[in-house]
Short mmCIF file of C-alpha atoms and ligand atoms in Angstrom, two decimals:
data_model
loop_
_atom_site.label_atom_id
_atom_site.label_comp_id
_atom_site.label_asym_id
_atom_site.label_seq_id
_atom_site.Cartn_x
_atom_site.Cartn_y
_atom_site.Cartn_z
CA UNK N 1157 120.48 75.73 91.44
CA UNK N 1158 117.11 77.22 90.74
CA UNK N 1159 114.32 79.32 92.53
CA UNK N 1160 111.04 78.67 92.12
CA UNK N 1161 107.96 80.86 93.76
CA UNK N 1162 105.23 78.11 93.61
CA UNK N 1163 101.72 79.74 93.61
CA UNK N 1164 99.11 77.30 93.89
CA UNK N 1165 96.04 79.81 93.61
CA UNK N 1166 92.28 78.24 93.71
CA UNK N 1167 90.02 76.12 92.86
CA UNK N 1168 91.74 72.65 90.61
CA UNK N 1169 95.18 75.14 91.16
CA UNK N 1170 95.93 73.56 94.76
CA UNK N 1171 95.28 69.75 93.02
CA UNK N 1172 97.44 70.23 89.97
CA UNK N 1173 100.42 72.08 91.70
CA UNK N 1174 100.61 69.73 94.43
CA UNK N 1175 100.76 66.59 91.56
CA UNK N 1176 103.61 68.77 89.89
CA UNK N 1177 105.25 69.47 93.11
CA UNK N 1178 105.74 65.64 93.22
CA UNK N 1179 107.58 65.51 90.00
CA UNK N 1180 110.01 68.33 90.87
CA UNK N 1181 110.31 65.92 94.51
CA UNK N 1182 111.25 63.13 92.49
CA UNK N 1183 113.82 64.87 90.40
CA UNK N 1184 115.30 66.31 92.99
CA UNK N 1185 115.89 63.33 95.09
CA UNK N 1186 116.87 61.08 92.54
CA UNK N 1187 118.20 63.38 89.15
CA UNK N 1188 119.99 66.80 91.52
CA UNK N 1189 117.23 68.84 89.47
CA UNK N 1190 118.76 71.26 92.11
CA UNK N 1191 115.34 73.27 92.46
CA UNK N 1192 114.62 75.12 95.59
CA UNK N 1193 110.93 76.25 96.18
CA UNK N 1194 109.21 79.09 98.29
CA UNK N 1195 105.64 79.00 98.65
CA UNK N 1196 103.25 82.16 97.87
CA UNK N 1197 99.35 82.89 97.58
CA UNK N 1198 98.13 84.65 94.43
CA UNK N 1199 93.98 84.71 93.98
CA UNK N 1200 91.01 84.59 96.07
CA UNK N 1201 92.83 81.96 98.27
CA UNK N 1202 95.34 85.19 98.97
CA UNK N 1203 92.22 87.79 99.59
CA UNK N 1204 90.92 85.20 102.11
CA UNK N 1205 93.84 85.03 103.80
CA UNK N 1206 95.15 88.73 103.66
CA UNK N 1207 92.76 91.22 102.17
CA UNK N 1208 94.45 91.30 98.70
CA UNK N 1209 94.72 89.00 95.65
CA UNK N 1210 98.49 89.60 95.16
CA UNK N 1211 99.75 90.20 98.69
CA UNK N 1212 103.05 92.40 98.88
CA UNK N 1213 104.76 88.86 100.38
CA UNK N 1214 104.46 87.67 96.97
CA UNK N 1215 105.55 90.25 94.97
CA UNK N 1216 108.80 90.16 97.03
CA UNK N 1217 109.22 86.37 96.55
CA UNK N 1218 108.74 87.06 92.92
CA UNK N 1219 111.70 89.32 92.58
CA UNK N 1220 113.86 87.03 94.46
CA UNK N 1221 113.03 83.44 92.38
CA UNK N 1222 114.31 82.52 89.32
CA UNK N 1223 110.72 82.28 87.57
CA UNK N 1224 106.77 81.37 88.92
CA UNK N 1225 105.08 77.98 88.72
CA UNK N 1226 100.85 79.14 88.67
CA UNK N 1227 97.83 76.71 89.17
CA UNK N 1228 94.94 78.76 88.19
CA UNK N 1229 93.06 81.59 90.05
CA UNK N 1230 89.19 82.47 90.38
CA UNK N 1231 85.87 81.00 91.70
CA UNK N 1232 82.45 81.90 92.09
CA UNK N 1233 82.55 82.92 95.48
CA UNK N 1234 84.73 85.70 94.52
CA UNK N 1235 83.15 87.18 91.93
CA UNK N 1236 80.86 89.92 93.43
CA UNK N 1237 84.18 91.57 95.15
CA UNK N 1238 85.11 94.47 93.88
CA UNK N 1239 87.44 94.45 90.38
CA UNK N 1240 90.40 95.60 92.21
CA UNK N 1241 90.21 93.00 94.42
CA UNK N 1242 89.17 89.87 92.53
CA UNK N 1243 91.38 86.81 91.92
CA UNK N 1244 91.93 87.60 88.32
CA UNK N 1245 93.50 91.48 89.17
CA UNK N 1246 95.95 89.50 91.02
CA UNK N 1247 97.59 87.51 88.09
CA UNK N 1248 97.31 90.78 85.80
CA UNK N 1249 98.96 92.68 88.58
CA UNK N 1250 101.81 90.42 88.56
CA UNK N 1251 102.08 90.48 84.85
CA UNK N 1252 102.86 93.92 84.89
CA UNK N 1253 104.67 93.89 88.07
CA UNK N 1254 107.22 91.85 86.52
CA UNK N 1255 106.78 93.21 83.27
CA UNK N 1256 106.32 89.49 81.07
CA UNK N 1257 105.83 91.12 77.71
CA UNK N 1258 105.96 88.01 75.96
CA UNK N 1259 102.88 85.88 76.03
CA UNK N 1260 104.04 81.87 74.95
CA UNK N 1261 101.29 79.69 74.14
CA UNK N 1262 102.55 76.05 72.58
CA UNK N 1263 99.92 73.90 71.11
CA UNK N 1264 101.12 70.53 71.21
CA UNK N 1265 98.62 67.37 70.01
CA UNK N 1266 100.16 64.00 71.02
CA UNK N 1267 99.39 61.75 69.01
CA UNK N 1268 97.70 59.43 71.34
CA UNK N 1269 94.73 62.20 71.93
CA UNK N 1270 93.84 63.05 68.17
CA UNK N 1271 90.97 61.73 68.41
CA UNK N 1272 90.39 64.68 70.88
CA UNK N 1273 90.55 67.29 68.40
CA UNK N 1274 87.77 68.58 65.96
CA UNK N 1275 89.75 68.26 63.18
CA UNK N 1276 91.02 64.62 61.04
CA UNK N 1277 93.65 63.45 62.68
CA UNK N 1278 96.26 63.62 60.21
CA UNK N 1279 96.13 67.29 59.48
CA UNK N 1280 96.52 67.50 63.31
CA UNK N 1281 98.24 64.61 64.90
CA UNK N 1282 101.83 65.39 66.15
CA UNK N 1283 101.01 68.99 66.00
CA UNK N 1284 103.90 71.16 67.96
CA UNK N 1285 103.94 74.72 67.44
CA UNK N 1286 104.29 77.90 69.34
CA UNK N 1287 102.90 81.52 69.56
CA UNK N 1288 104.85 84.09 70.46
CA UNK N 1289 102.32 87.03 71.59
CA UNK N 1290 103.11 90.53 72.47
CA UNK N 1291 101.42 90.89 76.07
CA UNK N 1292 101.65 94.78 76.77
CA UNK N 1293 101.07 97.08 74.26
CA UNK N 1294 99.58 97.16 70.62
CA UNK N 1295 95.84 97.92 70.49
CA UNK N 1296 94.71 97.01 74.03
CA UNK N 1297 96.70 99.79 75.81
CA UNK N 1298 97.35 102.46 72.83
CA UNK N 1299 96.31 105.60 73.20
CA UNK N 1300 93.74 107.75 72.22
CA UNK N 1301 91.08 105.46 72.71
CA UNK N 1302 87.28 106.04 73.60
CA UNK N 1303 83.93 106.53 72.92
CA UNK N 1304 82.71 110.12 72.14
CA UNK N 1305 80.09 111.98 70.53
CA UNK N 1306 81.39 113.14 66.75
CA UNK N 1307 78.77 114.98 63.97
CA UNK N 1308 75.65 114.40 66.38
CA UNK N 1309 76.76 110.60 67.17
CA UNK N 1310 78.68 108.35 69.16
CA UNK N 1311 82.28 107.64 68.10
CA UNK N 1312 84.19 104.67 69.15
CA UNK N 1313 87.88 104.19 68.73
CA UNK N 1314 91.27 102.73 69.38
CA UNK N 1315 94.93 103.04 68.29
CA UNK N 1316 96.96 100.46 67.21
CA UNK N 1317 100.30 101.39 68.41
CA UNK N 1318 104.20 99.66 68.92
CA UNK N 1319 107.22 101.59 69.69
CA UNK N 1320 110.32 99.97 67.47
CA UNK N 1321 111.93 98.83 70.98
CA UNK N 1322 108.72 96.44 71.58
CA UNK N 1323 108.46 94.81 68.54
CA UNK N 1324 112.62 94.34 68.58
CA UNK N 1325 111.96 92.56 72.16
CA UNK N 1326 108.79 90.26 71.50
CA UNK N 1327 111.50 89.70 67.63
CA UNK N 1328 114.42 88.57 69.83
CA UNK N 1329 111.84 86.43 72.26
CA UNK N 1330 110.56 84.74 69.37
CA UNK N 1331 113.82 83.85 67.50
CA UNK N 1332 115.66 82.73 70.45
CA UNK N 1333 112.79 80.74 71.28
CA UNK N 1334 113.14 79.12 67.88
CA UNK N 1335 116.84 78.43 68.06
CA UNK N 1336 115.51 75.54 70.82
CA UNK N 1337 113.53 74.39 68.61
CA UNK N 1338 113.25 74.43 64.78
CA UNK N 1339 114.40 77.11 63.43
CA UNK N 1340 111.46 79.09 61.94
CA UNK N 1341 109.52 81.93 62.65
CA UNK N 1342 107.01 82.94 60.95
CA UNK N 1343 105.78 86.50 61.76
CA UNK N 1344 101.92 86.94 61.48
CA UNK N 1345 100.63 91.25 60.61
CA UNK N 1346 98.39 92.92 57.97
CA UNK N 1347 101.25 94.78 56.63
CA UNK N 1348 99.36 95.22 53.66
CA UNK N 1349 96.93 98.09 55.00
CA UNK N 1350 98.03 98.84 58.67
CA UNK N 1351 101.20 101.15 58.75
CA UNK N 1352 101.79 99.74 62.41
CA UNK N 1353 102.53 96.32 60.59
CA UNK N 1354 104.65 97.80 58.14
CA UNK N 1355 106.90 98.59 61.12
CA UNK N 1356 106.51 95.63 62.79
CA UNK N 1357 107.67 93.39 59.09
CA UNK N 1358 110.89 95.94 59.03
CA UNK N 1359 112.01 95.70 62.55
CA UNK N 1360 111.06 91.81 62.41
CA UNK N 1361 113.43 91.75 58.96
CA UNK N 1362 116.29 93.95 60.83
CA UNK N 1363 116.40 91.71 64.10
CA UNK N 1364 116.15 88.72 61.70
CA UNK N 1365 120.18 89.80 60.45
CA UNK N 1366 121.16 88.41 64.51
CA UNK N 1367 119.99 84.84 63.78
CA UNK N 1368 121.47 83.24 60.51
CA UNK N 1369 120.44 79.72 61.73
CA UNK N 1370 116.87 80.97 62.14
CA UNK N 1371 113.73 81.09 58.73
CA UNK N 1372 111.99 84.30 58.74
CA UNK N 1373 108.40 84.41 56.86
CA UNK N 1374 106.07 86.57 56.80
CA UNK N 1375 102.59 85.82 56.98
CA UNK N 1376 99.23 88.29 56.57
CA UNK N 1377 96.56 87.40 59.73
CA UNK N 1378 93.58 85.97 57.73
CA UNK N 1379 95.89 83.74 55.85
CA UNK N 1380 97.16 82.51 59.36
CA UNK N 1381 93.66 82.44 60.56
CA UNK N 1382 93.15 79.92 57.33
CA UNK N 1383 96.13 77.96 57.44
CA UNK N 1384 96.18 77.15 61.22
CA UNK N 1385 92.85 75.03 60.64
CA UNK N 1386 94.21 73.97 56.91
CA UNK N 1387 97.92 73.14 57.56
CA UNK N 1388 98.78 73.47 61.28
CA UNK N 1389 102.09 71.70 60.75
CA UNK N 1390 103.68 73.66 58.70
CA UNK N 1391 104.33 76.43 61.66
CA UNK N 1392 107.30 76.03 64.19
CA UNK N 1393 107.15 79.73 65.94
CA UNK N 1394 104.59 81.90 65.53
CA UNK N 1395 105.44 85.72 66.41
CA UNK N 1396 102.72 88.70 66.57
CA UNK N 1397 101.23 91.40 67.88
CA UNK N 1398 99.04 91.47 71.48
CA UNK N 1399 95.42 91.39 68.94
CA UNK N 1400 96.74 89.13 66.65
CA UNK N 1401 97.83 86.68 69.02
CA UNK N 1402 95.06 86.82 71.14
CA UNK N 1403 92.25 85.30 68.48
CA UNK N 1404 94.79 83.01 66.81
CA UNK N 1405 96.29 81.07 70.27
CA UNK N 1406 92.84 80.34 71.14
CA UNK N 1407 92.27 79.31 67.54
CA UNK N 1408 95.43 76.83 67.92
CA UNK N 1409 94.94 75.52 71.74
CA UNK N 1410 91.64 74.85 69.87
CA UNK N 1411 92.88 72.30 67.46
CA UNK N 1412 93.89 70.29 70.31
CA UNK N 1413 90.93 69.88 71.48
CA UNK N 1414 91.84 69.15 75.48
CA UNK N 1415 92.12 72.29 77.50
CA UNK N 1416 94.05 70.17 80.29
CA UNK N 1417 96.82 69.51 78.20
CA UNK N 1418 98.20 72.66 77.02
CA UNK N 1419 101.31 74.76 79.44
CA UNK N 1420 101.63 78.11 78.64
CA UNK N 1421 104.11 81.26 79.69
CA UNK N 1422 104.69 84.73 80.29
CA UNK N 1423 108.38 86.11 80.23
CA UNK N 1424 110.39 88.82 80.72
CA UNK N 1425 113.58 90.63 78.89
CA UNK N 1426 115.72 88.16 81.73
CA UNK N 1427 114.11 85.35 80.69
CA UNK N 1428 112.13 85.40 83.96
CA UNK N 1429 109.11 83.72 83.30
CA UNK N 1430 105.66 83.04 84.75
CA UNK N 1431 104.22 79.16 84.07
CA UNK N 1432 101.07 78.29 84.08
CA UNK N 1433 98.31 75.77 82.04
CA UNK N 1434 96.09 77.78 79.93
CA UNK N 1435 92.78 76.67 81.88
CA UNK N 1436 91.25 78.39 84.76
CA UNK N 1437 90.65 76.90 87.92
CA UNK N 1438 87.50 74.72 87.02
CA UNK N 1439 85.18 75.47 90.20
CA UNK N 1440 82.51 73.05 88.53
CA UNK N 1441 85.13 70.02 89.45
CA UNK N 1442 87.35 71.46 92.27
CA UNK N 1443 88.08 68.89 95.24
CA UNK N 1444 87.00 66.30 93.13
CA UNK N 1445 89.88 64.56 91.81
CA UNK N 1446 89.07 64.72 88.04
CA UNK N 1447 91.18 67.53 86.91
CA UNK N 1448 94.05 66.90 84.88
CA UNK N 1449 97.54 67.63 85.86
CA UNK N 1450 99.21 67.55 82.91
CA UNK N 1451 99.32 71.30 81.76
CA UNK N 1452 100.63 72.32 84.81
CA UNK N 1453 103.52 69.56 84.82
CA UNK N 1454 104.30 70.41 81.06
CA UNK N 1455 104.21 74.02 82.42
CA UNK N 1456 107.10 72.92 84.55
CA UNK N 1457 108.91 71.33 81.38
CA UNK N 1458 108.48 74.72 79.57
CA UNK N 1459 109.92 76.41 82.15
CA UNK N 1460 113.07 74.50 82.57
CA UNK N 1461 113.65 74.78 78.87
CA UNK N 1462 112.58 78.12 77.98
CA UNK N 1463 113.76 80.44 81.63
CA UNK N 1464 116.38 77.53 83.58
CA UNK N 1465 118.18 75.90 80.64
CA UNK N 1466 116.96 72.26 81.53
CA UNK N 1467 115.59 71.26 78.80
CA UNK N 1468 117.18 67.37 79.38
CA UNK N 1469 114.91 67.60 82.50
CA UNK N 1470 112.06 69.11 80.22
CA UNK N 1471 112.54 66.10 77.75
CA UNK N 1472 112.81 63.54 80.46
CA UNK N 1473 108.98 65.09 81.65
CA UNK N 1474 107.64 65.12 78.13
CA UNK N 1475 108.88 61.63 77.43
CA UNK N 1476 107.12 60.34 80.77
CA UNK N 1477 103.67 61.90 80.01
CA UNK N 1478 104.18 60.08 76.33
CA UNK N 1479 105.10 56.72 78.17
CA UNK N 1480 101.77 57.14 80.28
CA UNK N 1481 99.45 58.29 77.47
CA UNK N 1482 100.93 54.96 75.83
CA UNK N 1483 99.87 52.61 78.40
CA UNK N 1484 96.27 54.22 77.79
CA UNK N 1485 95.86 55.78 81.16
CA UNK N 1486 93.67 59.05 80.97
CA UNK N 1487 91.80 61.95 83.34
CA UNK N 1488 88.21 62.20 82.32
CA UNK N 1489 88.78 65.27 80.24
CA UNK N 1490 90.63 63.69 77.59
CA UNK N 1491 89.34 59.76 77.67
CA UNK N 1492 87.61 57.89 75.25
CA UNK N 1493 86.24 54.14 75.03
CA UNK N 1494 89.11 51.68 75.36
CA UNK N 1495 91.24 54.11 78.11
CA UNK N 1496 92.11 53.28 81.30
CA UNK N 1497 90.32 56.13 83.73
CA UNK N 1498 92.44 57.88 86.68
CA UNK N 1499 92.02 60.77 88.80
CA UNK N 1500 94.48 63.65 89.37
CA UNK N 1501 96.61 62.00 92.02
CA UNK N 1502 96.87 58.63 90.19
CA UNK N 1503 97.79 60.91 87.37
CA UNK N 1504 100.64 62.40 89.13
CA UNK N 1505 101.77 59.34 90.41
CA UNK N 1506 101.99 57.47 86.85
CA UNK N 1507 103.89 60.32 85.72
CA UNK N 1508 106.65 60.16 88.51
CA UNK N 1509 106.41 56.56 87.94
CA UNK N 1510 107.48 56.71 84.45
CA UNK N 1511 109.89 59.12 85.42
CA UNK N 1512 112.01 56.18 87.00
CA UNK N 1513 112.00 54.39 83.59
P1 NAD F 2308 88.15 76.92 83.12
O1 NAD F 2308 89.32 76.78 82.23
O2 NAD F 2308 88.42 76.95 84.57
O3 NAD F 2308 87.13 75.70 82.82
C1 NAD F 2308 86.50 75.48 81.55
C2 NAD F 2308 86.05 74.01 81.47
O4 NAD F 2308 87.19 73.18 81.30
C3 NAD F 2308 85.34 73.52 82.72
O5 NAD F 2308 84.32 72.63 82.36
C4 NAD F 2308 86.43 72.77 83.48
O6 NAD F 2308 85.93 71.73 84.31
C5 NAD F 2308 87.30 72.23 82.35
N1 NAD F 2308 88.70 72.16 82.76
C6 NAD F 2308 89.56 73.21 82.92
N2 NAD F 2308 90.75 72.76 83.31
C7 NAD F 2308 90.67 71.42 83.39
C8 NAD F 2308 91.59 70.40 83.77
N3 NAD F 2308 92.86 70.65 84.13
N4 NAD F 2308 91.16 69.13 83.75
C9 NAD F 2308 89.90 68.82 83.39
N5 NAD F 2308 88.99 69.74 83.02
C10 NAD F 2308 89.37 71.03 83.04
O7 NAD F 2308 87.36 78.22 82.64
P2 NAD F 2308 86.08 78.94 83.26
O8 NAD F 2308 85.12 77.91 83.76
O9 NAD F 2308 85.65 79.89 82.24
O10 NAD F 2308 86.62 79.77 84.49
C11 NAD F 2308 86.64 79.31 85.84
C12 NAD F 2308 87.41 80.32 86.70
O11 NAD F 2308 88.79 80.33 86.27
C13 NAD F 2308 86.93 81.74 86.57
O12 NAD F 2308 86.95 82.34 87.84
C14 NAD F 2308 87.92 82.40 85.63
O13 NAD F 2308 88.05 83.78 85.85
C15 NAD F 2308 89.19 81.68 86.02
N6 NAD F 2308 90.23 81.64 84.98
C16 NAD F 2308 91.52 81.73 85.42
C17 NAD F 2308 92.57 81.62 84.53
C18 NAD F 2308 93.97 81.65 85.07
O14 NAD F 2308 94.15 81.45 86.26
N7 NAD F 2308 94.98 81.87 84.26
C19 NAD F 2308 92.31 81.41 83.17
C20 NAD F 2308 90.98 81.28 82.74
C21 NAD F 2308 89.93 81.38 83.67
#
């Protein structure tokens, strides 16, 4: 039995969650998917309702649940409140609140929505890989940092820092993440002129000795850069540092080329883990029907293979959303000519429907 907190946010968030809410119904009543959910506000929807965009309510939830299930947060008519209060503080506070270190971002082409992707659709069709980012430290929180005045001008700098305990937890994240899937990790630095990296590749090398069945490589960061748009298939699990892994998961949800496709995570050292599609929560077609569900119900498959050790159930989702991309149906996002158009509640619906096949 599982615990889900389900946080629906704003804007396309309450649309999508409620279509994925139907699939977790479904398997429930008819597969004892055994999952139990409680029901929390995160966002601007939160501040409306109690003064803060991560209300104290939720926080609690969070600590009793098994792992989150996120729409999306934000929305114009939030955005002249002050920082600490805006819809997007809420989903970094929670971050940190339950400390996710571990930023996963898959990017996953099926092949039914190449033609979707900027790229020819052979170099990217059938695409699967996954990035493994370090979420809390490295560069954007190392100290010093600042801007100052040195010799009579202004001075601006950073540090690019990882304690050996980090890098061994996003190591063991990524490798255990690999033995679900195939094996490999590849870990992306600059070894060759950052010292920080040359700690990283040793530690990465150490905690490589604790998983036989798993490939370590090593890869430098422009070469990455380059072979992500060259040779995207030749990755499996991609582990680096917060920077790194910043520019190159955009660079891969990129190749993709549909924003509402892609699930994404954010997990803990107990494999607690926050779920949630990569997108925001699309103001410019909120209420409408047109967004597309399927991020957030692949979110839902990630998290029952990566946090709840499900991953039949995940399988069973990912071969559903397969059987309906076959029979052509699309949301507006990712359509082209000859597809069958659908809004977000017919999209949920075909899913659960090919669920029962
Ligand atoms: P966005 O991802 O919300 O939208 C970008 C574009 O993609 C829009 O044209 C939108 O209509 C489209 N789109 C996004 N998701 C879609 C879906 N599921 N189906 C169909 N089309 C989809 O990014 P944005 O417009 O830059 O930001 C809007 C709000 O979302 C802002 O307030 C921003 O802060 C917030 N945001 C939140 C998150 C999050 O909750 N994790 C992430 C990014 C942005």
């Amino acid at each position: 039995m599982s615990k889900i907190l389900v946080l629906p946010g704003d804007g396309i968030g309450q649309e999508i969650i409620a279509q994925t809410l139907k699939v977790i119904d479904y398997l429930n009543a008819n597969h004892a998917l055994n999952m139990t959910l409680v029901h929390g506000l995160v966002g601007g929807t939160a501040y409306d309702k109690t003064g803060s965009p991560l209300p104290q309510s939720t926080i609690d939830a969070a600590h009793q649940c098994d792992s989150i299930l996120l729409g999306a947060v934000g929305g114009y008519q939030w955005e002249t409140l002050k920082r600490d209060l805006r819809p997007e503080r809420g989903l970094l506070s929670l971050r940190s609140e339950m400390d996710l270190f571990a930023n996963l971002r898959p990017a996953i082409l099926y092949p039914q929505l190449a033609k979707a992707s900027t790229l020819k659709a052979e170099i990217v069709s059938g695409l699967d890989l996954i990035i493994v980012r370090e979420l809390v430290s490295g560069i954007y929180f190392g100290q010093p940092r600042g801007i100052e005045m040195r010799n009579g001008q202004r001075y601006g700098f950073n540090s690019a820092t990882y304690f050996e305990s980090e890098i061994e937890r996003i190591g063991h994240s990524a490798f255990q993440i690999a033995q679900k899937r195939n094996k490999r990790v590849c870990s992306v630095d600059k070894a060759n002129v950052l010292e920080v990296c040359e700690l990283w590749r040793e530690v990465m090398v150490k905690i490589a000795k604790n998983y036989p069945d798993v490939e370590l490589t090593h890869m430098y960061v422009d070469n990455a850069a380059m072979q992500l748009v060259k040779a995207p298939k030749q990755f499996d699990v991609i582990v680096t540092s917060n920077l790194f892994g910043d520019v190159l998961s955009d660079c891969a949800a990129m190749l993709t080329g549909s924003i509402g496709m892609l699930p994404s995570a954010s997990v803990n050292q107990d494999g607690f883990g926050m779920y949630e599609p990569i997108h925001g929560s699309a103001p410019d077609i909120a209420g409408q029907n047109l967004a597309n569900p399927l991020a957030t119900i692949l979110s839902l498959a990630m998290m029952l293979k990566y946090s709840l050790n499900q991953a039949d159930f995940a399988e069973k989702i990912t071969v559903a959303i397969n059987d309906v991309l076959d029979q052509g149906y699309r949301t507006q996002d990712i359509a082209s000519d000859d597809n069958k158009i659908v809004g977000t509640k017919e999209m949920g619906d075909l899913v659960v429907e090919a669920l029962k096949n």
